[in-house]
Coordinates of C-alpha atoms in Angstrom, one line a residue:
M1 CA -134.1 -210.7 0.8
S2 CA -132.3 -214.2 2.1
I3 CA -129.3 -213.9 4.9
F4 CA -127.6 -216.4 2.7
S5 CA -127.6 -214.5 0.1
P6 CA -124.2 -213.8 -1.3
N7 CA -124.8 -210.1 -1.8
I8 CA -124.6 -210.2 2.3
E9 CA -122.1 -209.4 5.0
F10 CA -122.2 -209.3 8.3
V11 CA -120.5 -206.2 9.8
N12 CA -120.3 -207.7 13.7
P13 CA -120.5 -211.7 12.8
E14 CA -118.9 -212.5 16.5
F15 CA -122.8 -211.8 17.8
F16 CA -123.9 -214.8 16.5
L17 CA -122.2 -216.5 19.1
L18 CA -125.2 -215.6 21.2
L19 CA -127.1 -218.1 19.2
L20 CA -125.3 -220.7 21.5
L21 CA -127.3 -219.3 24.5
L22 CA -130.3 -220.9 23.3
P23 CA -130.0 -224.7 23.9
A24 CA -129.4 -223.6 27.8
I25 CA -131.8 -221.0 27.9
G26 CA -134.3 -224.0 25.9
W27 CA -133.0 -226.8 29.5
Y28 CA -133.8 -224.3 32.0
Y29 CA -136.9 -223.3 30.9
L30 CA -137.8 -226.7 31.0
Q31 CA -136.6 -227.5 34.5
R32 CA -138.4 -224.6 36.0
R33 CA -141.8 -225.3 33.8
R34 CA -141.1 -229.1 35.8
Q35 CA -140.8 -227.2 39.3
H36 CA -143.4 -224.8 39.0
Y37 CA -145.9 -227.3 37.7
A38 CA -147.0 -229.9 39.9
T39 CA -147.1 -233.4 38.8
L40 CA -150.9 -235.0 38.6
R41 CA -150.6 -238.8 39.1
M42 CA -153.9 -240.7 37.9
P43 CA -154.5 -244.1 37.5
S44 CA -155.4 -243.6 33.6
L45 CA -155.4 -241.2 31.2
A46 CA -158.1 -242.9 29.0
S47 CA -160.6 -240.1 29.7
V48 CA -158.4 -236.9 29.5
R49 CA -157.1 -238.3 25.8
G50 CA -157.2 -236.6 22.7
I51 CA -158.3 -233.8 24.8
Q52 CA -156.6 -230.0 24.5
S53 CA -157.6 -226.5 24.0
W54 CA -156.4 -223.5 22.1
R55 CA -155.2 -221.9 24.9
G56 CA -152.9 -224.8 25.6
M57 CA -151.6 -225.0 22.0
L58 CA -151.0 -221.5 22.3
R59 CA -149.0 -221.8 25.4
G60 CA -146.8 -224.2 24.2
L61 CA -145.6 -221.7 21.1
L62 CA -145.0 -219.1 23.6
P63 CA -141.2 -220.1 24.3
V64 CA -141.0 -220.9 21.0
F65 CA -141.7 -216.8 19.7
R66 CA -138.9 -215.9 22.4
A67 CA -136.5 -217.9 20.9
L68 CA -137.3 -216.1 17.5
A69 CA -137.5 -213.1 18.5
F70 CA -134.0 -213.6 20.4
A71 CA -132.6 -215.0 17.3
S72 CA -134.0 -212.5 15.1
L73 CA -132.3 -209.2 16.9
V74 CA -128.7 -211.5 17.1
V75 CA -128.8 -211.4 13.6
A76 CA -129.9 -207.6 13.7
M77 CA -127.3 -207.2 16.1
A78 CA -124.6 -209.0 13.7
R79 CA -125.9 -206.1 11.1
P80 CA -125.7 -207.8 7.7
Q81 CA -125.4 -205.6 4.9
E82 CA -126.5 -205.8 1.1
V83 CA -123.5 -205.5 -0.9
L84 CA -123.7 -203.3 -4.2
K85 CA -120.9 -203.4 -6.3
E86 CA -120.4 -201.1 -9.0
E87 CA -117.3 -201.4 -11.8
E88 CA -115.8 -198.6 -13.1
V89 CA -113.9 -199.8 -16.6
N90 CA -111.1 -198.0 -18.2
A91 CA -110.1 -199.8 -21.4
E92 CA -107.7 -198.4 -23.6
G93 CA -109.2 -200.8 -26.2
V94 CA -107.9 -201.6 -30.0
D95 CA -109.7 -200.1 -33.3
I96 CA -110.0 -202.9 -35.8
M97 CA -111.1 -203.0 -39.2
L98 CA -112.0 -206.7 -40.8
A99 CA -111.3 -206.7 -44.4
L100 CA -113.9 -209.6 -45.8
D101 CA -114.0 -211.1 -49.6
L102 CA -117.3 -211.5 -50.9
S103 CA -116.0 -212.9 -54.3
S104 CA -118.3 -215.5 -55.4
S105 CA -115.4 -218.3 -54.5
M106 CA -116.1 -217.5 -51.2
L107 CA -119.2 -220.0 -51.7
A108 CA -116.8 -222.6 -52.1
Q109 CA -117.7 -226.0 -50.3
D110 CA -114.2 -226.8 -49.0
F111 CA -115.8 -225.7 -45.9
E112 CA -118.7 -226.8 -44.7
P113 CA -121.0 -225.1 -45.5
S114 CA -118.6 -222.7 -47.6
R115 CA -115.8 -220.6 -46.6
L116 CA -117.8 -217.7 -46.3
E117 CA -120.4 -219.1 -43.9
V118 CA -117.5 -220.2 -42.1
S119 CA -116.2 -216.8 -42.4
K120 CA -118.4 -215.1 -41.0
A121 CA -119.0 -217.5 -37.8
V122 CA -115.7 -217.2 -36.3
A123 CA -115.2 -213.4 -37.0
S124 CA -118.4 -213.2 -34.9
D125 CA -117.2 -215.1 -32.2
F126 CA -114.1 -212.8 -32.4
V127 CA -116.0 -209.9 -31.9
D128 CA -117.5 -211.5 -28.8
K129 CA -113.9 -211.8 -27.6
R130 CA -113.4 -208.0 -27.9
P131 CA -116.1 -206.3 -25.5
Y132 CA -114.1 -203.1 -24.9
D133 CA -112.2 -202.7 -28.6
R134 CA -114.3 -200.5 -31.3
I135 CA -114.8 -202.9 -34.5
G136 CA -115.8 -202.1 -37.9
L137 CA -116.4 -204.0 -41.1
A138 CA -115.2 -203.3 -44.9
I139 CA -116.7 -205.8 -48.0
F140 CA -114.6 -206.0 -51.0
A141 CA -115.3 -208.2 -54.4
G142 CA -114.5 -206.6 -57.7
E143 CA -115.2 -203.5 -55.2
A144 CA -114.4 -202.5 -52.1
F145 CA -116.9 -200.4 -49.1
T146 CA -117.8 -200.1 -45.6
K147 CA -120.3 -202.2 -44.2
C148 CA -120.4 -200.6 -40.4
P149 CA -117.9 -198.1 -39.3
L150 CA -115.5 -198.7 -36.3
T151 CA -118.2 -198.9 -33.2
V152 CA -118.5 -200.6 -30.3
D153 CA -122.5 -201.3 -30.5
H154 CA -121.1 -205.1 -31.4
R155 CA -124.9 -206.1 -31.6
I156 CA -125.3 -204.2 -34.8
L157 CA -121.8 -205.5 -36.5
K158 CA -122.8 -209.1 -36.0
G159 CA -125.8 -208.0 -37.4
F160 CA -124.1 -206.9 -40.6
L161 CA -122.2 -209.9 -40.5
E162 CA -124.9 -211.9 -40.5
E163 CA -126.3 -210.9 -43.1
L164 CA -123.5 -210.8 -45.2
A165 CA -124.1 -212.4 -48.9
C166 CA -122.1 -212.8 -52.4
G167 CA -123.5 -210.7 -55.0
E168 CA -123.8 -207.7 -52.8
L169 CA -120.8 -206.3 -55.0
Q170 CA -119.8 -206.5 -58.5
D171 CA -117.8 -209.7 -58.7
G172 CA -113.7 -210.1 -58.4
T173 CA -111.4 -209.6 -56.1
A174 CA -109.9 -206.1 -54.9
I175 CA -107.5 -207.0 -52.1
G176 CA -105.9 -203.5 -52.6
M177 CA -109.4 -201.8 -52.6
G178 CA -110.4 -203.6 -49.9
L179 CA -107.7 -203.1 -47.4
A180 CA -107.1 -199.4 -48.5
T181 CA -111.0 -199.5 -47.2
G182 CA -110.6 -200.7 -43.8
V183 CA -107.3 -198.2 -43.8
R184 CA -109.0 -195.1 -44.6
H185 CA -111.2 -196.1 -41.4
L186 CA -108.5 -196.5 -39.2
E187 CA -106.5 -193.2 -40.4
G188 CA -108.2 -190.9 -37.6
S189 CA -108.3 -193.3 -35.1
E190 CA -106.7 -192.4 -31.4
A191 CA -106.1 -195.8 -30.5
K192 CA -102.6 -196.6 -29.9
S193 CA -102.9 -200.0 -31.6
K194 CA -105.0 -200.0 -35.1
I195 CA -105.4 -203.1 -37.0
V196 CA -106.7 -204.7 -40.2
I197 CA -107.8 -208.2 -40.7
L198 CA -107.6 -209.3 -44.3
L199 CA -109.2 -212.1 -45.2
T200 CA -109.7 -213.5 -48.9
D201 CA -108.9 -216.8 -51.0
G202 CA -108.2 -215.5 -54.2
V203 CA -106.1 -213.6 -56.2
N204 CA -105.9 -209.6 -56.8
N205 CA -107.8 -209.5 -60.1
A206 CA -109.5 -205.8 -59.8
G207 CA -109.8 -202.5 -58.6
Y208 CA -108.1 -199.1 -59.0
I209 CA -105.7 -199.5 -55.9
Q210 CA -102.8 -201.5 -55.8
P211 CA -102.5 -203.9 -52.7
E212 CA -99.1 -203.0 -52.1
M213 CA -100.1 -199.3 -52.3
A214 CA -102.6 -200.1 -49.8
A215 CA -100.0 -201.2 -47.5
Q216 CA -97.8 -198.7 -47.6
I217 CA -100.7 -196.6 -46.7
A218 CA -101.2 -198.7 -43.9
Q219 CA -97.4 -198.9 -42.7
K220 CA -97.1 -194.8 -43.3
L221 CA -100.5 -194.7 -40.4
G222 CA -99.0 -197.2 -38.2
I223 CA -101.7 -199.8 -39.0
K224 CA -100.9 -203.3 -38.6
V225 CA -102.2 -205.5 -41.1
Y226 CA -103.0 -209.4 -40.2
T227 CA -103.8 -211.4 -43.5
I228 CA -105.4 -214.6 -43.6
G229 CA -105.8 -216.7 -47.2
V230 CA -109.2 -219.3 -46.6
G231 CA -109.0 -222.1 -48.4
S232 CA -108.2 -226.1 -48.4
T233 CA -105.4 -227.1 -51.3
G234 CA -105.8 -229.1 -54.3
D235 CA -109.6 -228.6 -55.7
A236 CA -112.5 -227.2 -54.4
L237 CA -116.2 -227.6 -55.2
T238 CA -116.4 -224.0 -56.2
P239 CA -118.9 -221.7 -58.0
I240 CA -118.0 -221.7 -62.0
S241 CA -120.8 -220.0 -63.5
R242 CA -124.5 -218.2 -62.9
R243 CA -127.5 -218.8 -64.4
S244 CA -130.0 -216.5 -65.7
D245 CA -131.9 -216.7 -62.4
G246 CA -128.8 -215.8 -60.5
R247 CA -128.1 -218.8 -58.6
Y248 CA -124.6 -220.7 -59.0
I249 CA -123.6 -223.2 -61.3
F250 CA -120.6 -225.3 -59.6
G251 CA -117.9 -226.9 -60.5
R252 CA -114.3 -228.6 -59.1
A253 CA -111.5 -226.1 -59.6
R254 CA -108.5 -225.2 -58.4
V255 CA -107.6 -223.5 -55.4
E256 CA -105.6 -220.5 -56.5
I257 CA -104.3 -217.8 -52.9
D258 CA -101.3 -215.0 -53.6
E259 CA -100.1 -215.9 -50.9
M260 CA -96.6 -214.1 -51.9
L261 CA -98.6 -210.9 -52.1
L262 CA -101.0 -211.6 -48.5
R263 CA -97.2 -212.5 -46.5
E264 CA -95.8 -209.2 -47.9
I265 CA -98.9 -206.8 -47.0
A266 CA -98.4 -208.5 -43.3
E267 CA -94.5 -208.3 -43.1
M268 CA -94.4 -204.5 -44.4
T269 CA -96.8 -203.3 -41.5
N270 CA -95.6 -205.6 -39.0
G271 CA -98.2 -208.0 -39.1
A272 CA -98.9 -211.7 -39.8
Y273 CA -99.9 -214.0 -42.8
F274 CA -102.1 -216.9 -42.3
R275 CA -103.5 -220.0 -44.2
A276 CA -106.5 -221.3 -43.1
T277 CA -107.6 -224.8 -44.9
S278 CA -110.3 -225.6 -42.3
A279 CA -113.1 -224.1 -40.2
E280 CA -110.1 -225.2 -37.1
S281 CA -107.7 -223.3 -38.4
L282 CA -109.3 -220.3 -38.9
Q283 CA -110.8 -220.3 -35.3
Q284 CA -107.0 -220.9 -34.4
I285 CA -106.0 -218.1 -36.0
Y286 CA -108.8 -215.7 -34.9
D287 CA -107.5 -216.8 -31.6
Q288 CA -104.3 -216.3 -32.2
I289 CA -104.8 -212.4 -33.3
D290 CA -106.5 -212.4 -30.0
Q291 CA -103.3 -212.7 -28.0
L292 CA -101.4 -210.5 -30.3
E293 CA -103.7 -207.7 -29.9
K294 CA -104.8 -207.6 -26.2
S295 CA -106.3 -204.8 -24.7
K296 CA -105.0 -202.8 -21.8
I297 CA -108.2 -202.8 -19.3
E298 CA -108.5 -201.5 -15.9
V299 CA -111.1 -202.5 -13.9
T300 CA -112.0 -200.5 -10.4
V301 CA -114.4 -202.3 -8.1
I302 CA -116.5 -199.8 -5.9
K303 CA -118.2 -201.3 -3.4
R304 CA -121.8 -199.7 -1.8
Y305 CA -123.5 -201.2 1.5
N306 CA -127.3 -200.6 2.4
E307 CA -128.0 -201.7 5.9
A308 CA -130.3 -204.8 6.1
F309 CA -131.1 -205.5 9.6
H310 CA -134.0 -203.1 10.0
P311 CA -136.4 -206.3 9.0
F312 CA -134.8 -208.5 11.8
V313 CA -135.2 -206.1 14.3
F314 CA -139.2 -205.5 13.5
W315 CA -139.8 -209.2 13.0
G316 CA -137.6 -209.3 17.0
L317 CA -139.9 -206.9 18.4
L318 CA -142.7 -207.9 17.1
L319 CA -142.3 -211.2 18.1
L320 CA -141.8 -210.3 21.4
M321 CA -144.7 -208.0 21.6
M322 CA -146.8 -210.8 20.5
E323 CA -145.4 -213.3 23.2
A324 CA -146.2 -210.9 26.1
V325 CA -149.6 -210.0 24.8
L326 CA -150.1 -213.2 25.0
R327 CA -148.8 -214.5 27.8
Y328 CA -150.4 -211.6 30.2
T329 CA -154.4 -211.4 28.2
V330 CA -155.6 -214.6 26.9
L331 CA -153.1 -217.2 27.7
R332 CA -152.1 -215.7 31.3
T333 CA -152.5 -217.8 34.2
I334 CA -152.9 -217.2 38.2
P335 CA -149.3 -218.4 40.1

C-alpha cells in the first residue's frame, strides 16, 4: 500500500510539520559528533586508505535508522486511512423496446456495409449509453416476434443484436406487427416512461395488424413511439431476388419509405419521426433520442474508512529497536 495512493486520506496532516525537524536534528548530530570524537592529524592517509571495518560501516547507518523511525512514526501520527467508497444508485429508468426491421431490403448497400449492420452497431452504442434502463428487442419482416424481453442485462441484449441476420423471418415489411410486438411487452411495465424505437426502411405490406391500430394501442397505454426511416434518397443497390442456395441477387432499386405513416405513428404517440440517410445521421438520431429520454438517477456515495497507520507504527518501532540493539551491543563504544 502506498501512502501516495488516491484512496489514502490523513486525519491529522498537521503532524507532517514535525518532519521539518529532521534537518535540524541532522545538523545537531553532526555538530555533536565533531565535539565527541577528537581529530587526529596524520602526515599521510596512504597507509589507511581503503580500510573500513564492517562495524564502522554499520555505525554510519545508525542515524539513518533513527531518522527513518522518526519519519514512520510521524506518518502514523498523521493517521492515514484507506477510503473505501460505495455507491448506491436509485435509478428511475426508462423502459425501451427496440423494434428493428429485418426485411431483405435492410441488406441494401447505400450504408456501408449495409443498412442492417449499421443499424445494429448504432443500436448497440445506444444501449451502452443507457446503463440503468430496461431494454428489449423485437424484430419484424413479414412477421414479428420478440428476440429479447426487457432486461437490464445489456450484455445479453447486445449479443442478440450482433447475431441478427436477414432471413430469420418470412420476408416482407409488417410495420404494424413490429410495433404491436414492442407495445405488448411494455403494456405491463410500471416505468413512468415507456418508449418504442421503430426502425424500418420500407412500406407496410404484410401482417394482420395495421400500423395505425398498433399506434392507437400505444397511445392508450401512454407509450411514446420514435420512428426512424433508414435509407438514402434515390436508388440503392438492394436485394431484388434470391438464388436457390439462399444467396441474394443485388440490383438497383428505388428507395421507398412510407414517411407519412411513420410521421403519423410518431405524432399519435407524442414521439418523433426521423429520417436517416447515412450512418452519421442515424448515429445523431439515436443521440437525439438519448437526450430526449433521460433517466432520473440519484447516486448516494457512502464512504467507509480502514485505518492504515499500523504498518508505520510497526516499522517505526522496529527501526528504533534495531538501532538500540546495534548501538548497545555489537556497535557499542567506550566513552
